[in-house]
PDB file of C-alpha atoms in Angstrom:
ATOM      1  CA  MET A  17      -0.081   0.180   0.164  1.00 51.00           C
ATOM      2  CA  LEU A  18       1.020   3.393  -0.885  1.00 69.00           C
ATOM      3  CA  THR A  19       2.487   5.615   2.167  1.00 83.00           C
ATOM      4  CA  ARG A  20       1.998   9.171   1.876  1.00 94.00           C
ATOM      5  CA  ARG A  21       4.141  12.171   3.329  1.00 97.00           C
ATOM      6  CA  LEU A  22       3.725  15.134   4.784  1.00 98.00           C
ATOM      7  CA  ILE A  23       6.623  17.749   3.848  1.00 98.00           C
ATOM      8  CA  PRO A  24       6.654  21.266   5.794  1.00 98.00           C
ATOM      9  CA  THR A  25       7.748  23.994   3.171  1.00 97.00           C
ATOM     10  CA  LEU A  26      10.412  26.265   4.501  1.00 97.00           C
ATOM     11  CA  LEU A  27      10.358  29.796   2.267  1.00 96.00           C
ATOM     12  CA  LEU A  28      13.519  31.525   3.138  1.00 97.00           C
ATOM     13  CA  ARG A  29      13.867  35.470   2.604  1.00 95.00           C
ATOM     14  CA  GLN A  30      17.128  37.068   4.307  1.00 93.00           C
ATOM     15  CA  GLY A  31      18.271  34.866   6.428  1.00 94.00           C
ATOM     16  CA  ARG A  32      14.560  34.179   7.937  1.00 96.00           C
ATOM     17  CA  LEU A  33      11.427  32.120   6.984  1.00 95.00           C
ATOM     18  CA  VAL A  34       8.209  33.736   5.579  1.00 95.00           C
ATOM     19  CA  LYS A  35       4.791  32.868   4.546  1.00 94.00           C
ATOM     20  CA  GLY A  36       2.863  35.190   2.709  1.00 90.00           C
ATOM     21  CA  VAL A  37      -0.623  34.046   0.656  1.00 94.00           C
ATOM     22  CA  ARG A  38      -0.467  34.060  -2.950  1.00 93.00           C
ATOM     23  CA  TYR A  39       2.594  34.774  -2.901  1.00 90.00           C
ATOM     24  CA  GLY A  40       2.774  37.467  -1.765  1.00 90.00           C
ATOM     25  CA  GLU A  41       1.784  39.785   2.008  1.00 90.00           C
ATOM     26  CA  HIS A  42       4.749  37.671   3.759  1.00 93.00           C
ATOM     27  CA  ARG A  43       5.217  37.526   7.390  1.00 92.00           C
ATOM     28  CA  ASP A  44       7.601  36.503   9.620  1.00 94.00           C
ATOM     29  CA  ALA A  45       7.816  32.627  10.148  1.00 93.00           C
ATOM     30  CA  GLY A  46      10.805  32.380  12.559  1.00 93.00           C
ATOM     31  CA  ASN A  47      14.379  30.879  12.467  1.00 96.00           C
ATOM     32  CA  PRO A  48      15.136  28.722  10.023  1.00 96.00           C
ATOM     33  CA  PRO A  49      17.506  26.065  12.371  1.00 97.00           C
ATOM     34  CA  SER A  50      15.085  26.329  15.381  1.00 97.00           C
ATOM     35  CA  ILE A  51      12.120  25.550  12.553  1.00 96.00           C
ATOM     36  CA  THR A  52      13.667  22.647  11.145  1.00 97.00           C
ATOM     37  CA  ARG A  53      14.620  21.548  14.249  1.00 96.00           C
ATOM     38  CA  ALA A  54      10.877  21.430  15.925  1.00 95.00           C
ATOM     39  CA  HIS A  55       9.770  19.281  12.659  1.00 96.00           C
ATOM     40  CA  ALA A  56      12.807  16.810  13.055  1.00 95.00           C
ATOM     41  CA  ALA A  57      11.632  16.014  17.049  1.00 95.00           C
ATOM     42  CA  GLN A  58       7.849  15.826  15.118  1.00 95.00           C
ATOM     43  CA  ASP A  59       9.130  12.914  12.772  1.00 92.00           C
ATOM     44  CA  ALA A  60       8.453  14.896   9.375  1.00 96.00           C
ATOM     45  CA  ASP A  61       8.394  12.885   6.451  1.00 96.00           C
ATOM     46  CA  GLU A  62      10.464  15.209   4.699  1.00 97.00           C
ATOM     47  CA  VAL A  63      11.285  19.101   4.395  1.00 98.00           C
ATOM     48  CA  LEU A  64      11.392  21.357   1.408  1.00 98.00           C
ATOM     49  CA  LEU A  65      13.665  24.662   1.622  1.00 98.00           C
ATOM     50  CA  VAL A  66      13.262  27.623  -0.845  1.00 98.00           C
ATOM     51  CA  ASP A  67      15.256  30.690  -1.249  1.00 98.00           C
ATOM     52  CA  ILE A  68      12.614  32.627  -2.900  1.00 95.00           C
ATOM     53  CA  ASP A  69      14.345  35.722  -3.745  1.00 94.00           C
ATOM     54  CA  ALA A  70      17.192  33.820  -5.268  1.00 94.00           C
ATOM     55  CA  SER A  71      15.882  33.238  -8.972  1.00 91.00           C
ATOM     56  CA  ARG A  72      14.253  36.987  -8.471  1.00 89.00           C
ATOM     57  CA  ALA A  73      17.722  38.827  -7.516  1.00 93.00           C
ATOM     58  CA  GLY A  74      20.071  36.827  -9.995  1.00 92.00           C
ATOM     59  CA  ARG A  75      21.926  35.660  -7.786  1.00 96.00           C
ATOM     60  CA  ALA A  76      22.741  32.424  -6.033  1.00 97.00           C
ATOM     61  CA  PRO A  77      20.709  30.900  -3.095  1.00 97.00           C
ATOM     62  CA  ASP A  78      22.213  31.451   0.335  1.00 97.00           C
ATOM     63  CA  PHE A  79      24.433  28.593   1.032  1.00 98.00           C
ATOM     64  CA  SER A  80      25.213  29.226   4.629  1.00 97.00           C
ATOM     65  CA  ALA A  81      21.368  29.323   5.435  1.00 97.00           C
ATOM     66  CA  PHE A  82      21.265  26.014   4.103  1.00 98.00           C
ATOM     67  CA  ALA A  83      23.460  24.462   5.806  1.00 98.00           C
ATOM     68  CA  LYS A  84      22.660  25.325   9.007  1.00 98.00           C
ATOM     69  CA  VAL A  85      19.120  24.089   7.805  1.00 98.00           C
ATOM     70  CA  ALA A  86      21.158  21.016   6.833  1.00 98.00           C
ATOM     71  CA  GLU A  87      22.758  20.679  10.034  1.00 97.00           C
ATOM     72  CA  GLU A  88      19.430  20.315  11.869  1.00 96.00           C
ATOM     73  CA  CYS A  89      17.716  17.826   9.242  1.00 95.00           C
ATOM     74  CA  THR A  90      17.269  14.555  10.283  1.00 95.00           C
ATOM     75  CA  MET A  91      14.876  13.992   7.667  1.00 96.00           C
ATOM     76  CA  PRO A  92      15.288  13.926   3.765  1.00 97.00           C
ATOM     77  CA  LEU A  93      15.664  17.477   2.727  1.00 98.00           C
ATOM     78  CA  THR A  94      15.093  19.281  -0.545  1.00 99.00           C
ATOM     79  CA  LEU A  95      16.809  22.488  -1.163  1.00 99.00           C
ATOM     80  CA  GLY A  96      15.986  24.862  -4.058  1.00 98.00           C
ATOM     81  CA  GLY A  97      15.969  28.458  -5.432  1.00 98.00           C
ATOM     82  CA  GLY A  98      18.540  30.037  -7.235  1.00 97.00           C
ATOM     83  CA  LEU A  99      19.623  26.624  -8.789  1.00 98.00           C
ATOM     84  CA  THR A 100      20.311  28.543 -12.497  1.00 98.00           C
ATOM     85  CA  SER A 101      23.321  25.949 -12.757  1.00 98.00           C
ATOM     86  CA  PHE A 102      24.613  22.552 -12.677  1.00 98.00           C
ATOM     87  CA  ASP A 103      27.601  24.045 -10.777  1.00 99.00           C
ATOM     88  CA  LEU A 104      25.147  25.148  -8.359  1.00 99.00           C
ATOM     89  CA  ALA A 105      23.271  22.125  -7.920  1.00 99.00           C
ATOM     90  CA  GLN A 106      26.173  20.184  -7.010  1.00 99.00           C
ATOM     91  CA  LYS A 107      27.293  22.105  -4.386  1.00 99.00           C
ATOM     92  CA  ALA A 108      23.651  22.600  -2.852  1.00 99.00           C
ATOM     93  CA  MET A 109      23.716  18.684  -2.627  1.00 99.00           C
ATOM     94  CA  GLN A 110      27.122  19.308  -1.198  1.00 98.00           C
ATOM     95  CA  THR A 111      25.476  21.448   1.202  1.00 98.00           C
ATOM     96  CA  GLY A 112      23.175  18.548   2.637  1.00 98.00           C
ATOM     97  CA  ALA A 113      20.738  18.125   0.040  1.00 98.00           C
ATOM     98  CA  ASP A 114      18.653  15.181  -0.296  1.00 98.00           C
ATOM     99  CA  LYS A 115      16.972  16.568  -3.675  1.00 99.00           C
ATOM    100  CA  LEU A 116      16.576  19.376  -5.323  1.00 99.00           C
ATOM    101  CA  ALA A 117      13.963  21.826  -6.820  1.00 99.00           C
ATOM    102  CA  PHE A 118      13.727  23.975  -9.527  1.00 99.00           C
ATOM    103  CA  THR A 119      11.030  26.096 -10.752  1.00 98.00           C
ATOM    104  CA  ALA A 120      12.153  29.282 -12.758  1.00 96.00           C
ATOM    105  CA  PRO A 121      15.647  27.906 -13.943  1.00 97.00           C
ATOM    106  CA  ALA A 122      14.056  24.912 -14.949  1.00 98.00           C
ATOM    107  CA  LEU A 123      11.571  26.938 -17.390  1.00 97.00           C
ATOM    108  CA  ASP A 124      14.761  28.963 -18.230  1.00 96.00           C
ATOM    109  CA  ASN A 125      16.749  25.739 -19.170  1.00 98.00           C
ATOM    110  CA  PRO A 126      15.013  22.697 -19.699  1.00 98.00           C
ATOM    111  CA  ASP A 127      18.517  20.987 -20.003  1.00 99.00           C
ATOM    112  CA  LEU A 128      19.544  21.438 -16.594  1.00 99.00           C
ATOM    113  CA  LEU A 129      16.823  18.903 -15.585  1.00 99.00           C
ATOM    114  CA  ASP A 130      18.655  16.428 -17.541  1.00 99.00           C
ATOM    115  CA  ALA A 131      22.267  17.292 -16.246  1.00 99.00           C
ATOM    116  CA  VAL A 132      21.042  16.764 -12.687  1.00 99.00           C
ATOM    117  CA  ALA A 133      19.364  13.784 -12.965  1.00 99.00           C
ATOM    118  CA  ARG A 134      22.201  12.218 -14.831  1.00 98.00           C
ATOM    119  CA  ARG A 135      24.530  12.707 -12.129  1.00 98.00           C
ATOM    120  CA  PHE A 136      22.951  12.158  -8.868  1.00 98.00           C
ATOM    121  CA  GLY A 137      19.447  10.457 -10.709  1.00 98.00           C
ATOM    122  CA  ALA A 138      15.949  11.221 -11.261  1.00 98.00           C
ATOM    123  CA  GLN A 139      14.914  10.995  -7.339  1.00 98.00           C
ATOM    124  CA  ALA A 140      16.800  13.833  -6.656  1.00 98.00           C
ATOM    125  CA  VAL A 141      15.393  16.012  -8.775  1.00 99.00           C
ATOM    126  CA  VAL A 142      11.913  17.745  -8.392  1.00 99.00           C
ATOM    127  CA  LEU A 143      10.122  19.739 -10.927  1.00 99.00           C
ATOM    128  CA  GLY A 144       8.688  22.782  -9.359  1.00 99.00           C
ATOM    129  CA  LEU A 145       5.416  23.825 -10.772  1.00 99.00           C
ATOM    130  CA  ASP A 146       3.410  26.924  -9.830  1.00 99.00           C
ATOM    131  CA  VAL A 147      -0.286  26.935 -11.724  1.00 99.00           C
ATOM    132  CA  LEU A 148      -2.296  29.956 -11.322  1.00 98.00           C
ATOM    133  CA  GLN A 149      -6.096  29.373 -12.176  1.00 98.00           C
ATOM    134  CA  ASP A 150      -7.525  32.454 -13.520  1.00 96.00           C
ATOM    135  CA  GLU A 151     -11.624  33.320 -13.179  1.00 94.00           C
ATOM    136  CA  SER A 152     -11.846  31.353 -16.663  1.00 96.00           C
ATOM    137  CA  GLY A 153     -11.086  28.384 -14.730  1.00 97.00           C
ATOM    138  CA  THR A 154      -8.257  27.930 -17.070  1.00 98.00           C
ATOM    139  CA  TYR A 155      -4.377  27.258 -15.456  1.00 99.00           C
ATOM    140  CA  TYR A 156      -1.545  28.735 -16.776  1.00 98.00           C
ATOM    141  CA  ILE A 157       2.374  28.474 -15.599  1.00 99.00           C
ATOM    142  CA  TYR A 158       2.866  31.210 -12.996  1.00 98.00           C
ATOM    143  CA  ASP A 159       6.239  32.878 -13.064  1.00 96.00           C
ATOM    144  CA  TYR A 160       6.945  34.329  -9.311  1.00 94.00           C
ATOM    145  CA  ARG A 161       9.559  36.377 -10.917  1.00 93.00           C
ATOM    146  CA  THR A 162       7.492  38.650 -12.891  1.00 93.00           C
ATOM    147  CA  GLY A 163       4.156  38.059 -11.608  1.00 93.00           C
ATOM    148  CA  GLY A 164       2.582  36.855 -14.810  1.00 95.00           C
ATOM    149  CA  ILE A 165       1.970  33.758 -16.595  1.00 96.00           C
ATOM    150  CA  VAL A 166       4.035  31.548 -19.318  1.00 96.00           C
ATOM    151  CA  GLY A 167       2.559  31.651 -22.201  1.00 89.00           C
ATOM    152  CA  ASN A 168       4.729  29.382 -24.443  1.00 91.00           C
ATOM    153  CA  ARG A 169       4.164  25.878 -21.771  1.00 95.00           C
ATOM    154  CA  THR A 170       0.803  24.686 -20.745  1.00 98.00           C
ATOM    155  CA  PRO A 171       1.019  23.217 -17.161  1.00 99.00           C
ATOM    156  CA  VAL A 172       0.524  19.199 -18.153  1.00 99.00           C
ATOM    157  CA  ALA A 173       2.794  19.551 -21.299  1.00 99.00           C
ATOM    158  CA  TRP A 174       5.756  21.434 -18.839  1.00 99.00           C
ATOM    159  CA  ALA A 175       5.241  18.498 -16.481  1.00 99.00           C
ATOM    160  CA  LYS A 176       5.469  15.787 -18.981  1.00 99.00           C
ATOM    161  CA  GLU A 177       9.005  17.153 -20.863  1.00 99.00           C
ATOM    162  CA  ALA A 178      10.584  17.455 -17.055  1.00 99.00           C
ATOM    163  CA  VAL A 179       9.548  14.113 -16.295  1.00 99.00           C
ATOM    164  CA  GLU A 180      10.807  12.679 -19.551  1.00 99.00           C
ATOM    165  CA  ARG A 181      13.936  15.112 -18.840  1.00 99.00           C
ATOM    166  CA  GLY A 182      14.223  13.420 -15.999  1.00 98.00           C
ATOM    167  CA  ALA A 183      12.470  14.782 -12.947  1.00 99.00           C
ATOM    168  CA  GLY A 184      11.402  12.114 -10.381  1.00 98.00           C
ATOM    169  CA  GLU A 185       8.840  14.053  -8.882  1.00 98.00           C
ATOM    170  CA  ILE A 186       6.943  17.144  -9.063  1.00 99.00           C
ATOM    171  CA  ARG A 187       6.295  19.907  -6.258  1.00 99.00           C
ATOM    172  CA  LEU A 188       2.464  21.304  -7.641  1.00 99.00           C
ATOM    173  CA  MET A 189       2.288  24.709  -6.060  1.00 99.00           C
ATOM    174  CA  ALA A 190      -1.917  26.552  -6.758  1.00 98.00           C
ATOM    175  CA  VAL A 191      -1.041  29.741  -6.461  1.00 98.00           C
ATOM    176  CA  HIS A 192      -4.390  31.308  -6.802  1.00 98.00           C
ATOM    177  CA  ARG A 193      -5.059  28.599  -3.135  1.00 97.00           C
ATOM    178  CA  GLU A 194      -1.286  30.124  -1.478  1.00 96.00           C
ATOM    179  CA  GLY A 195      -2.045  30.516   2.208  1.00 94.00           C
ATOM    180  CA  THR A 196      -5.561  31.477   1.769  1.00 96.00           C
ATOM    181  CA  ARG A 197      -6.757  28.312   3.900  1.00 95.00           C
ATOM    182  CA  LEU A 198      -9.393  27.721   1.372  1.00 97.00           C
ATOM    183  CA  GLY A 199      -8.606  23.901   0.553  1.00 98.00           C
ATOM    184  CA  PHE A 200      -5.761  22.313  -1.789  1.00 98.00           C
ATOM    185  CA  ASP A 201      -6.815  22.441  -5.622  1.00 99.00           C
ATOM    186  CA  LEU A 202      -7.461  18.808  -6.410  1.00 99.00           C
ATOM    187  CA  ASP A 203      -9.051  19.283 -10.258  1.00 99.00           C
ATOM    188  CA  LEU A 204      -5.689  20.735 -10.776  1.00 99.00           C
ATOM    189  CA  TYR A 205      -4.124  17.840  -8.931  1.00 99.00           C
ATOM    190  CA  ARG A 206      -6.131  15.187 -10.985  1.00 99.00           C
ATOM    191  CA  MET A 207      -5.085  17.334 -13.885  1.00 99.00           C
ATOM    192  CA  ILE A 208      -1.386  16.570 -13.457  1.00 99.00           C
ATOM    193  CA  ALA A 209      -1.308  13.406 -12.143  1.00 98.00           C
ATOM    194  CA  ASP A 210      -3.369  11.942 -15.088  1.00 98.00           C
ATOM    195  CA  ALA A 211      -0.671  13.156 -17.320  1.00 99.00           C
ATOM    196  CA  VAL A 212       2.176  11.958 -15.571  1.00 99.00           C
ATOM    197  CA  SER A 213       3.325   8.886 -13.111  1.00 97.00           C
ATOM    198  CA  VAL A 214       5.563  10.184 -10.642  1.00 98.00           C
ATOM    199  CA  PRO A 215       4.814  11.501  -6.990  1.00 97.00           C
ATOM    200  CA  ILE A 216       3.117  14.628  -6.679  1.00 98.00           C
ATOM    201  CA  ILE A 217       3.782  16.787  -3.831  1.00 99.00           C
ATOM    202  CA  LEU A 218       0.291  19.085  -3.734  1.00 99.00           C
ATOM    203  CA  GLU A 219       0.523  22.900  -2.267  1.00 98.00           C
ATOM    204  CA  GLY A 220      -1.530  25.639  -1.555  1.00 98.00           C
ATOM    205  CA  GLY A 221      -4.879  25.854   0.392  1.00 96.00           C
ATOM    206  CA  ALA A 222      -4.192  23.493   3.368  1.00 97.00           C
ATOM    207  CA  GLY A 223      -6.103  24.778   6.234  1.00 95.00           C
ATOM    208  CA  THR A 224      -8.221  22.571   8.588  1.00 96.00           C
ATOM    209  CA  LEU A 225      -7.871  18.648   8.760  1.00 97.00           C
ATOM    210  CA  ASP A 226     -10.454  17.630   6.560  1.00 98.00           C
ATOM    211  CA  HIS A 227      -8.782  19.484   3.600  1.00 98.00           C
ATOM    212  CA  LEU A 228      -5.611  16.659   4.387  1.00 98.00           C
ATOM    213  CA  ASP A 229      -7.970  13.629   4.236  1.00 98.00           C
ATOM    214  CA  ALA A 230     -10.024  14.825   1.368  1.00 98.00           C
ATOM    215  CA  ALA A 231      -6.297  15.305  -0.507  1.00 98.00           C
ATOM    216  CA  MET A 232      -4.661  11.982   0.379  1.00 97.00           C
ATOM    217  CA  ALA A 233      -8.181  10.530  -0.035  1.00 97.00           C
ATOM    218  CA  ALA A 234      -8.390  11.890  -3.822  1.00 97.00           C
ATOM    219  CA  GLY A 235      -4.620  10.085  -3.946  1.00 96.00           C
ATOM    220  CA  VAL A 236      -2.274  13.020  -3.079  1.00 97.00           C
ATOM    221  CA  ASP A 237       1.354  11.348  -2.621  1.00 94.00           C
ATOM    222  CA  ALA A 238       2.598  13.380  -0.542  1.00 98.00           C
ATOM    223  CA  LEU A 239       1.253  17.356   1.090  1.00 98.00           C
ATOM    224  CA  GLY A 240       3.163  20.100   1.330  1.00 98.00           C
ATOM    225  CA  LEU A 241       2.351  22.192   4.302  1.00 97.00           C
ATOM    226  CA  GLY A 242       3.261  25.645   5.102  1.00 95.00           C
ATOM    227  CA  THR A 243       0.464  28.104   6.597  1.00 92.00           C
ATOM    228  CA  MET A 244      -1.157  25.746   8.057  1.00 94.00           C
ATOM    229  CA  LEU A 245       2.044  25.155  10.611  1.00 94.00           C
ATOM    230  CA  VAL A 246       3.072  28.240  10.782  1.00 90.00           C
ATOM    231  CA  PHE A 247      -0.538  30.326  11.902  1.00 84.00           C
ATOM    232  CA  SER A 248      -1.960  27.870  13.844  1.00 85.00           C
ATOM    233  CA  ASP A 249      -1.370  25.313  16.959  1.00 87.00           C
ATOM    234  CA  ASN A 250      -1.476  22.617  14.331  1.00 92.00           C
ATOM    235  CA  ASN A 251       2.041  20.390  13.961  1.00 95.00           C
ATOM    236  CA  ILE A 252       3.111  17.284  12.282  1.00 96.00           C
ATOM    237  CA  VAL A 253       2.159  14.811  15.369  1.00 96.00           C
ATOM    238  CA  LYS A 254      -1.609  15.957  15.472  1.00 96.00           C
ATOM    239  CA  LEU A 255      -1.738  16.030  11.953  1.00 97.00           C
ATOM    240  CA  ARG A 256      -0.109  12.828  11.348  1.00 96.00           C
ATOM    241  CA  GLN A 257      -2.470  11.374  14.509  1.00 96.00           C
ATOM    242  CA  TYR A 258      -5.539  12.240  12.810  1.00 97.00           C
ATOM    243  CA  LEU A 259      -4.690  11.409   9.477  1.00 96.00           C
ATOM    244  CA  LEU A 260      -3.945   7.966  10.860  1.00 95.00           C
ATOM    245  CA  GLY A 261      -7.241   7.792  12.307  1.00 97.00           C
ATOM    246  CA  CYS A 262      -8.729   8.603   9.360  1.00 96.00           C
ATOM    247  CA  GLY A 263      -7.483   5.181   7.581  1.00 95.00           C
ATOM    248  CA  HIS A 264      -4.440   6.263   6.059  1.00 95.00           C
ATOM    249  CA  VAL A 265      -1.054   5.319   5.720  1.00 90.00           C
ATOM    250  CA  LEU A 266       1.652   7.067   6.179  1.00 92.00           C
ATOM    251  CA  ARG A 267       5.631   6.949   6.133  1.00 83.00           C
ATOM    252  CA  ARG A 268       6.708   7.667   9.581  1.00 72.00           C
TER     253      ARG A 268
END
């Protein structure tokens, strides 16, 4: 039976963690090593840490912050943000990453996925797929650097291409739900899941325990959690106990 995962998502900005709504309105969310230590103590399945300003600013990610988090991380760690070259990707692996997440850099240079997969294996390559739904219900790839949509690819086509190039997992972010606590976009999940065979981390919209149950009942492999773990009294232990009570099989 397939086991599901709970993955705290940590957004790094200027040495601190932040969390926002629809990729804006960011609020302070704590000290990266301390928060990572807490998630480790609660047996989170994995942790994802993304330097959210690196690609937008055209700089390398904050490897010092990456290293401090890696020191506290006793579970698999995914690092992302600003990994625009193979050399930077390799440095992130040397810093302590188990997996690497590529969002904007992969859009700019899809060959990067091939190169990293050849060197480290598909299991180490995570495609970051940011998707925005407009008022008509149409889904578009979202580019957080510009705040606009990517017009030359569809989410499904890009997901398929990325997997063919070596991505072994997809982090699927519903930007229109991010930080809203309105529930996961399961229609978006099904659209991408029907197109690819790799595991999908669904993120954006978790607000209640029922939202988590509904997502796992829909077959979601893993849930990326931000706001729900930051600005509420929820934690990984509480979420796991609830989901186990619903009959879901979790990794830990």
